[in-house]
Coordinates of C-alpha atoms in Angstrom, one line a residue:
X8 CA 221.1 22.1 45.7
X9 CA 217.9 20.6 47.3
X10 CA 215.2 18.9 45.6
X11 CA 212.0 18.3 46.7
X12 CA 209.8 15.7 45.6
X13 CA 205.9 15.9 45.9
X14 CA 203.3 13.7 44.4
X15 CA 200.1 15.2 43.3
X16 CA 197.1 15.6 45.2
X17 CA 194.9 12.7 45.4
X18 CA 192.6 12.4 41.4
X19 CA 189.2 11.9 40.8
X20 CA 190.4 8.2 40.4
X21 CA 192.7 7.6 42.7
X22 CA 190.9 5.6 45.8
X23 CA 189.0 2.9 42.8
X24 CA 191.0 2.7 39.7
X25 CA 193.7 2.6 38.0
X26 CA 193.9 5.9 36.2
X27 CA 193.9 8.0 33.1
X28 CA 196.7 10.0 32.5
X29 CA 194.0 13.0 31.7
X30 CA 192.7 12.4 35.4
X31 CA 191.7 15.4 37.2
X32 CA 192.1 16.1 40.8
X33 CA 189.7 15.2 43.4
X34 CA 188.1 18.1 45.3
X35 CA 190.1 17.0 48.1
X36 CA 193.1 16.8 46.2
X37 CA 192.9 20.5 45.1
X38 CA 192.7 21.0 49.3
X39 CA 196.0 19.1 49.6
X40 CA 197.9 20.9 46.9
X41 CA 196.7 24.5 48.6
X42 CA 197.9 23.2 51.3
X43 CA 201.1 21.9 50.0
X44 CA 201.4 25.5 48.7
X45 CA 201.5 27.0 52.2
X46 CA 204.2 24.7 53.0
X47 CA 206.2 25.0 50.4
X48 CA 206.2 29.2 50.5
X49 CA 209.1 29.9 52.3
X50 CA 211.3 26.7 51.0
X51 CA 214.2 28.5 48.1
X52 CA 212.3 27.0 45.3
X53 CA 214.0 28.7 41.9
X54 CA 211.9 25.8 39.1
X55 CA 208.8 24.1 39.3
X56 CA 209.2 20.5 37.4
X57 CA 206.1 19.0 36.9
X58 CA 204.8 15.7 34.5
X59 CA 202.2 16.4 31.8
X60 CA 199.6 14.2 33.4
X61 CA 196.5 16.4 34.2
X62 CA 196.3 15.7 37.8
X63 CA 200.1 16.9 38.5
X64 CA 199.9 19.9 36.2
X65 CA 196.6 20.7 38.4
X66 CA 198.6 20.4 41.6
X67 CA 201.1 22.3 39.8
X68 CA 198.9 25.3 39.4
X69 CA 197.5 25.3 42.5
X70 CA 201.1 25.5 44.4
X71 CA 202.6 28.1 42.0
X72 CA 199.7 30.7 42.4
X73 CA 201.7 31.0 45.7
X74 CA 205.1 30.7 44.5
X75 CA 205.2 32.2 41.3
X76 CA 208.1 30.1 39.8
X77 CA 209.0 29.2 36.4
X78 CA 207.2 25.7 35.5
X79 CA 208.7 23.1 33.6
X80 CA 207.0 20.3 31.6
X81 CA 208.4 16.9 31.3
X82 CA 208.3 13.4 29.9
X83 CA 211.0 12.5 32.4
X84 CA 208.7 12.5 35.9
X85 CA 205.5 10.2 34.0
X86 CA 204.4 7.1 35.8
X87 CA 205.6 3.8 34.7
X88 CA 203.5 2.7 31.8
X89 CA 200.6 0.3 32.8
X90 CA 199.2 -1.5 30.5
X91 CA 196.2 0.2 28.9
X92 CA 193.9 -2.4 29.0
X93 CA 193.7 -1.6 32.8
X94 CA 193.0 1.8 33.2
X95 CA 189.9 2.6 34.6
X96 CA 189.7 -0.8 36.5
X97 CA 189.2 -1.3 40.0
X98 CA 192.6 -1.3 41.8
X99 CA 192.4 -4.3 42.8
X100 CA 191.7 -5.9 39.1

């Protein structure tokens, strides 16, 4: 069995702040994830696994309009949990 791993396109947030986890994808970070899509059509993908977080259910979307594989939700693949008296900070804060 291979896995892939992909992260999700860059967020809204991404480049400034620490972010929300209802933070939507950047308009180039829907470009990446089509883009990711064409690379990943020919790959033997059987599942999708995908976090809850907006931005990687987004990228999520975007690839399996070209794959059309079953999509799995899950807990397991969230970030580490920050703090969240930081979100929406500057990065470097």
């Amino acid at each position: 069995m291979r896995v892939y791993l992909v992260r999700h396109g860059e967020s809204e947030l991404n480049t400034v702040a620490h972010q929300f986890a209802d933070t939507g994808l950047s308009p180039q970070g829907v470009q990446q994830a089509e883009i990711l899509a064409g690379r990943l059509v020919n790959l033997p993908i059987e599942v999708i696994f995908s976090s809850k977080y907006t931005r990687a259910q987004q990228t999520t979307e975007i690839v399996n309009k070209k794959l059309q594989k079953e999509v799995v939700l899950t807990e397991l693949l969230q970030e580490r949990k920050r703090p969240s008296d930081i979100e929406g900070k500057p990065i470097g804060d």
